[in-house]
Amino acid sequence: MLESRRLGSRIALQIVLTILVVPFLLPLIAMVGGSLAGAGWGNYLAVLSVPELPLFFRNSALIAVTTIVIVYAFTMLAAFGFAKLHIRGKAAFFWMLIAALTLPEVVLLTPLFATVTSLNLYNTYWAVILPLSALQLPFTVLLARNFVDGIPDELLEAARIDGASTWSAFWYVILPLTRPIGAAIVVFTLLGAWNDYLLPLVFLVDPSTQTITQLPQFFVGQFSNDQTKVLASAVITAIPEVVAYLCLQRLFERGLSAGALK
């Protein structure tokens, strides 16, 4: 990690970092300030009194946790294969996967709808979980592959000499060493799954299956548009993401810095 020992350099670096953070901090301050306008903390009490709020949290948590498990499992396996295994044509497969990063969610909505209805998954959690997982995988595999590629091959060779199979080497060598990038994958996947608005809106028509992103709709209608409560809903919705990041912050930063250096 870069460190500056001169006082002037540290002050200059602190000023530059503060200037870079301000554009990202101002919208958060405006959101929290707007949520306290008017009725103040009463806006939060109004949001917390919505009867469907626990159900929305449960549905979002179920979708997010399942998506994280699927993305983490497939990402680690794919990263191990792309980085350490000798597979014919793996470079072509990797770049085909990366090309999927250029496909936005809106463009895929029509074929996804046709696929979901043909598989009888419409209005089920899987109609959201599977597309979300597929959309997250290209980016997470890109991050994890660079990280796994930095693990010395000598560790895997030593495991093979000791009689470990490919699966054992993956389970006992690769997975323990990839916890930092795993934390980054968990955070990014949580953000994508928890904040997704379009897929639940299209594929989950039953109110009992709706997610937390539908909460602001209770305060926006034909004859009402209470933006203070909408902002309070946004603050409450963001709390699980903030808690998850704070819990995984150290591993998250290590994983991203290691992947970037590679």
Short mmCIF file of C-alpha atoms in Angstrom, two decimals:
data_model
loop_
_atom_site.label_atom_id
_atom_site.label_comp_id
_atom_site.label_asym_id
_atom_site.label_seq_id
_atom_site.Cartn_x
_atom_site.Cartn_y
_atom_site.Cartn_z
CA MET A 1 0.00 0.00 0.00
CA LEU A 2 1.31 3.45 -0.89
CA GLU A 3 2.12 5.69 2.05
CA SER A 4 3.42 9.23 2.15
CA ARG A 5 5.73 10.18 5.03
CA ARG A 6 5.91 13.93 4.34
CA LEU A 7 3.25 16.05 6.03
CA GLY A 8 2.69 18.20 2.95
CA SER A 9 2.17 15.17 0.75
CA ARG A 10 -0.29 13.63 3.19
CA ILE A 11 -2.29 16.86 3.37
CA ALA A 12 -2.36 17.18 -0.42
CA LEU A 13 -3.41 13.55 -0.79
CA GLN A 14 -6.17 14.01 1.81
CA ILE A 15 -7.47 17.07 -0.05
CA VAL A 16 -7.51 15.22 -3.38
CA LEU A 17 -9.32 12.21 -1.89
CA THR A 18 -11.87 14.48 -0.20
CA ILE A 19 -12.59 16.24 -3.50
CA LEU A 20 -13.05 12.88 -5.22
CA VAL A 21 -15.44 11.65 -2.52
CA VAL A 22 -17.66 14.77 -2.44
CA PRO A 23 -19.57 14.06 -5.72
CA PHE A 24 -20.53 10.63 -4.36
CA LEU A 25 -21.32 11.89 -0.88
CA LEU A 26 -23.63 14.77 -1.84
CA PRO A 27 -26.45 12.56 -3.25
CA LEU A 28 -26.43 10.49 -0.05
CA ILE A 29 -26.64 13.62 2.10
CA ALA A 30 -29.46 14.94 -0.09
CA MET A 31 -31.32 11.63 0.19
CA VAL A 32 -31.08 11.47 3.99
CA GLY A 33 -31.90 15.17 4.33
CA GLY A 34 -34.90 14.87 2.02
CA SER A 35 -36.18 11.85 3.94
CA LEU A 36 -36.30 13.98 7.11
CA ALA A 37 -38.12 16.90 5.48
CA GLY A 38 -41.71 17.64 6.40
CA ALA A 39 -42.76 15.12 9.04
CA GLY A 40 -39.17 14.32 10.02
CA TRP A 41 -38.81 10.91 11.62
CA GLY A 42 -42.51 10.43 10.98
CA ASN A 43 -41.61 9.64 7.38
CA TYR A 44 -39.66 6.60 8.58
CA LEU A 45 -42.49 5.57 10.89
CA ALA A 46 -44.89 5.75 7.93
CA VAL A 47 -42.59 3.51 5.86
CA LEU A 48 -42.09 1.05 8.71
CA SER A 49 -45.84 0.85 9.22
CA VAL A 50 -46.45 -0.48 5.69
CA PRO A 51 -47.96 -3.95 6.30
CA GLU A 52 -46.12 -5.53 3.35
CA LEU A 53 -42.66 -4.33 4.47
CA PRO A 54 -41.60 -7.58 6.26
CA LEU A 55 -42.82 -9.61 3.31
CA PHE A 56 -40.86 -7.45 0.87
CA PHE A 57 -37.71 -7.81 2.96
CA ARG A 58 -38.15 -11.57 3.12
CA ASN A 59 -38.62 -11.87 -0.64
CA SER A 60 -35.62 -9.65 -1.39
CA ALA A 61 -33.46 -11.56 1.09
CA LEU A 62 -34.48 -14.90 -0.40
CA ILE A 63 -33.71 -13.75 -3.94
CA ALA A 64 -30.44 -12.09 -2.93
CA VAL A 65 -29.10 -15.02 -0.87
CA THR A 66 -29.98 -17.60 -3.53
CA THR A 67 -28.42 -15.44 -6.25
CA ILE A 68 -25.25 -15.00 -4.18
CA VAL A 69 -24.90 -18.76 -3.64
CA ILE A 70 -25.36 -19.52 -7.35
CA VAL A 71 -23.04 -16.75 -8.53
CA TYR A 72 -20.33 -17.58 -6.00
CA ALA A 73 -20.34 -21.30 -6.80
CA PHE A 74 -20.26 -20.90 -10.57
CA THR A 75 -17.80 -18.00 -10.43
CA MET A 76 -15.23 -19.90 -8.40
CA LEU A 77 -15.52 -22.99 -10.57
CA ALA A 78 -15.27 -20.97 -13.78
CA ALA A 79 -12.36 -18.89 -12.51
CA PHE A 80 -10.47 -22.03 -11.50
CA GLY A 81 -11.08 -23.58 -14.90
CA PHE A 82 -10.11 -20.50 -16.87
CA ALA A 83 -7.01 -19.74 -14.78
CA LYS A 84 -5.53 -23.12 -13.84
CA LEU A 85 -6.93 -25.96 -15.94
CA HIS A 86 -5.82 -26.94 -19.41
CA ILE A 87 -9.05 -26.81 -21.40
CA ARG A 88 -9.14 -26.69 -25.17
CA GLY A 89 -10.53 -23.39 -26.42
CA LYS A 90 -10.90 -21.86 -22.95
CA ALA A 91 -9.67 -18.47 -24.19
CA ALA A 92 -12.47 -18.32 -26.75
CA PHE A 93 -15.04 -19.29 -24.12
CA PHE A 94 -13.69 -16.66 -21.77
CA TRP A 95 -13.97 -13.86 -24.30
CA MET A 96 -17.45 -15.01 -25.26
CA LEU A 97 -18.39 -14.72 -21.60
CA ILE A 98 -16.83 -11.26 -21.35
CA ALA A 99 -18.74 -10.18 -24.46
CA ALA A 100 -21.93 -10.76 -22.48
CA LEU A 101 -20.99 -7.71 -20.39
CA THR A 102 -22.09 -5.54 -23.32
CA LEU A 103 -25.68 -6.82 -23.14
CA PRO A 104 -27.90 -4.61 -20.95
CA GLU A 105 -30.77 -6.03 -18.99
CA VAL A 106 -33.42 -4.17 -21.01
CA VAL A 107 -32.25 -5.68 -24.31
CA LEU A 108 -32.61 -9.20 -22.89
CA LEU A 109 -36.05 -8.62 -21.42
CA THR A 110 -38.08 -9.95 -24.38
CA PRO A 111 -36.14 -13.23 -24.84
CA LEU A 112 -36.08 -13.68 -21.08
CA PHE A 113 -39.84 -13.28 -20.91
CA ALA A 114 -40.33 -15.86 -23.68
CA THR A 115 -37.97 -18.29 -21.95
CA VAL A 116 -39.52 -17.85 -18.52
CA THR A 117 -43.06 -18.39 -19.79
CA SER A 118 -42.05 -21.45 -21.82
CA LEU A 119 -40.45 -23.00 -18.72
CA ASN A 120 -43.52 -22.21 -16.57
CA LEU A 121 -41.41 -20.09 -14.22
CA TYR A 122 -43.47 -16.92 -14.55
CA ASN A 123 -44.43 -15.38 -11.19
CA THR A 124 -41.89 -17.53 -9.35
CA TYR A 125 -38.68 -16.48 -7.62
CA TRP A 126 -36.63 -18.47 -10.12
CA ALA A 127 -37.82 -16.15 -12.90
CA VAL A 128 -35.77 -13.43 -11.20
CA ILE A 129 -32.98 -15.46 -9.57
CA LEU A 130 -31.74 -17.25 -12.69
CA PRO A 131 -31.54 -14.15 -14.97
CA LEU A 132 -29.94 -12.13 -12.17
CA SER A 133 -27.31 -14.82 -11.66
CA ALA A 134 -26.57 -15.03 -15.37
CA LEU A 135 -26.22 -11.25 -15.65
CA GLN A 136 -23.80 -11.11 -12.72
CA LEU A 137 -21.54 -13.97 -13.79
CA PRO A 138 -19.49 -12.31 -16.60
CA PHE A 139 -18.26 -9.53 -14.31
CA THR A 140 -17.62 -11.74 -11.28
CA VAL A 141 -15.78 -14.34 -13.38
CA LEU A 142 -13.57 -11.58 -14.78
CA LEU A 143 -12.66 -10.46 -11.26
CA ALA A 144 -12.14 -13.95 -9.87
CA ARG A 145 -10.12 -15.24 -12.84
CA ASN A 146 -7.50 -12.52 -12.41
CA PHE A 147 -7.30 -13.28 -8.70
CA VAL A 148 -7.02 -17.06 -9.12
CA ASP A 149 -4.45 -16.59 -11.87
CA GLY A 150 -2.23 -14.88 -9.29
CA ILE A 151 -2.16 -17.96 -7.04
CA PRO A 152 1.18 -19.75 -7.59
CA ASP A 153 0.97 -22.92 -9.64
CA GLU A 154 3.46 -24.51 -7.24
CA LEU A 155 0.72 -24.79 -4.62
CA LEU A 156 -1.44 -26.87 -6.94
CA GLU A 157 1.55 -28.97 -8.01
CA ALA A 158 2.39 -29.65 -4.36
CA ALA A 159 -1.20 -30.69 -3.74
CA ARG A 160 -1.09 -33.09 -6.69
CA ILE A 161 2.19 -34.58 -5.46
CA ASP A 162 0.48 -35.23 -2.13
CA GLY A 163 -2.22 -37.15 -4.00
CA ALA A 164 -4.93 -34.51 -4.16
CA SER A 165 -7.37 -34.67 -7.05
CA THR A 166 -8.38 -31.64 -9.08
CA TRP A 167 -11.51 -31.22 -6.99
CA SER A 168 -9.55 -31.54 -3.73
CA ALA A 169 -7.02 -28.95 -4.92
CA PHE A 170 -9.88 -26.59 -5.73
CA TRP A 171 -11.62 -27.17 -2.39
CA TYR A 172 -8.62 -27.11 -0.05
CA VAL A 173 -6.23 -24.77 -1.90
CA ILE A 174 -8.12 -22.41 -4.17
CA LEU A 175 -11.23 -21.66 -2.10
CA PRO A 176 -9.41 -20.73 1.15
CA LEU A 177 -7.07 -18.40 -0.76
CA THR A 178 -9.89 -16.67 -2.64
CA ARG A 179 -11.82 -15.38 0.37
CA PRO A 180 -10.95 -11.72 -0.38
CA ILE A 181 -12.28 -11.83 -3.93
CA GLY A 182 -15.16 -13.95 -2.66
CA ALA A 183 -16.15 -11.11 -0.34
CA ALA A 184 -16.07 -8.69 -3.27
CA ILE A 185 -18.26 -11.04 -5.29
CA VAL A 186 -20.76 -11.30 -2.42
CA VAL A 187 -20.99 -7.51 -2.10
CA PHE A 188 -21.37 -6.88 -5.84
CA THR A 189 -23.94 -9.65 -6.22
CA LEU A 190 -25.89 -8.40 -3.23
CA LEU A 191 -26.01 -4.92 -4.71
CA GLY A 192 -27.21 -6.22 -8.05
CA ALA A 193 -29.84 -8.57 -6.63
CA TRP A 194 -31.13 -6.32 -3.85
CA ASN A 195 -31.47 -3.21 -6.03
CA ASP A 196 -32.84 -4.83 -9.16
CA TYR A 197 -36.15 -3.24 -10.08
CA LEU A 198 -36.98 -4.32 -13.62
CA LEU A 199 -36.98 -8.12 -13.36
CA PRO A 200 -39.19 -8.35 -10.23
CA LEU A 201 -41.54 -5.78 -11.74
CA VAL A 202 -41.98 -7.82 -14.93
CA PHE A 203 -41.82 -11.41 -13.67
CA LEU A 204 -43.40 -11.16 -10.20
CA VAL A 205 -47.01 -10.07 -10.60
CA ASP A 206 -48.32 -11.50 -7.33
CA PRO A 207 -48.07 -8.86 -4.54
CA SER A 208 -46.94 -11.57 -2.12
CA THR A 209 -43.78 -12.13 -4.21
CA GLN A 210 -42.78 -8.50 -4.71
CA THR A 211 -39.41 -7.22 -3.51
CA ILE A 212 -38.26 -4.26 -1.46
CA THR A 213 -37.74 -2.14 -4.61
CA GLN A 214 -41.54 -1.88 -4.92
CA LEU A 215 -41.84 -0.15 -1.53
CA PRO A 216 -41.79 3.46 -2.87
CA GLN A 217 -44.89 2.73 -4.96
CA PHE A 218 -46.99 2.89 -1.77
CA PHE A 219 -46.31 6.63 -1.62
CA VAL A 220 -46.62 7.48 -5.32
CA GLY A 221 -50.00 7.28 -7.00
CA GLN A 222 -52.46 9.13 -9.22
CA PHE A 223 -53.35 11.65 -6.53
CA SER A 224 -50.28 11.57 -4.30
CA ASN A 225 -46.53 11.88 -4.67
CA ASP A 226 -44.88 12.02 -1.25
CA GLN A 227 -41.20 12.19 -2.12
CA THR A 228 -40.11 12.49 1.51
CA LYS A 229 -41.45 9.00 2.23
CA VAL A 230 -39.99 7.73 -1.04
CA LEU A 231 -36.56 8.92 0.11
CA ALA A 232 -37.15 7.36 3.54
CA SER A 233 -37.95 4.10 1.75
CA ALA A 234 -34.67 4.37 -0.16
CA VAL A 235 -32.70 4.88 3.06
CA ILE A 236 -34.32 1.88 4.75
CA THR A 237 -33.78 -0.24 1.65
CA ALA A 238 -30.07 0.61 1.59
CA ILE A 239 -29.39 -0.39 5.22
CA PRO A 240 -28.76 -4.14 4.55
CA GLU A 241 -26.28 -3.27 1.79
CA VAL A 242 -24.37 -0.87 4.02
CA VAL A 243 -24.24 -3.44 6.84
CA ALA A 244 -23.00 -6.14 4.44
CA TYR A 245 -20.26 -3.88 3.10
CA LEU A 246 -19.10 -2.85 6.57
CA CYS A 247 -18.90 -6.50 7.64
CA LEU A 248 -16.88 -7.50 4.56
CA GLN A 249 -14.99 -4.24 4.05
CA ARG A 250 -11.49 -5.51 4.76
CA LEU A 251 -11.78 -8.62 2.60
CA PHE A 252 -13.61 -6.61 -0.08
CA GLU A 253 -10.79 -4.08 -0.43
CA ARG A 254 -8.12 -6.79 -0.41
CA GLY A 255 -9.91 -8.69 -3.15
CA LEU A 256 -10.33 -5.68 -5.43
CA SER A 257 -6.77 -4.43 -4.91
CA ALA A 258 -5.29 -7.88 -5.61
CA GLY A 259 -7.37 -8.28 -8.76
CA ALA A 260 -6.43 -4.82 -9.95
CA LEU A 261 -2.71 -5.38 -9.38
CA LYS A 262 -2.85 -8.64 -11.34
#
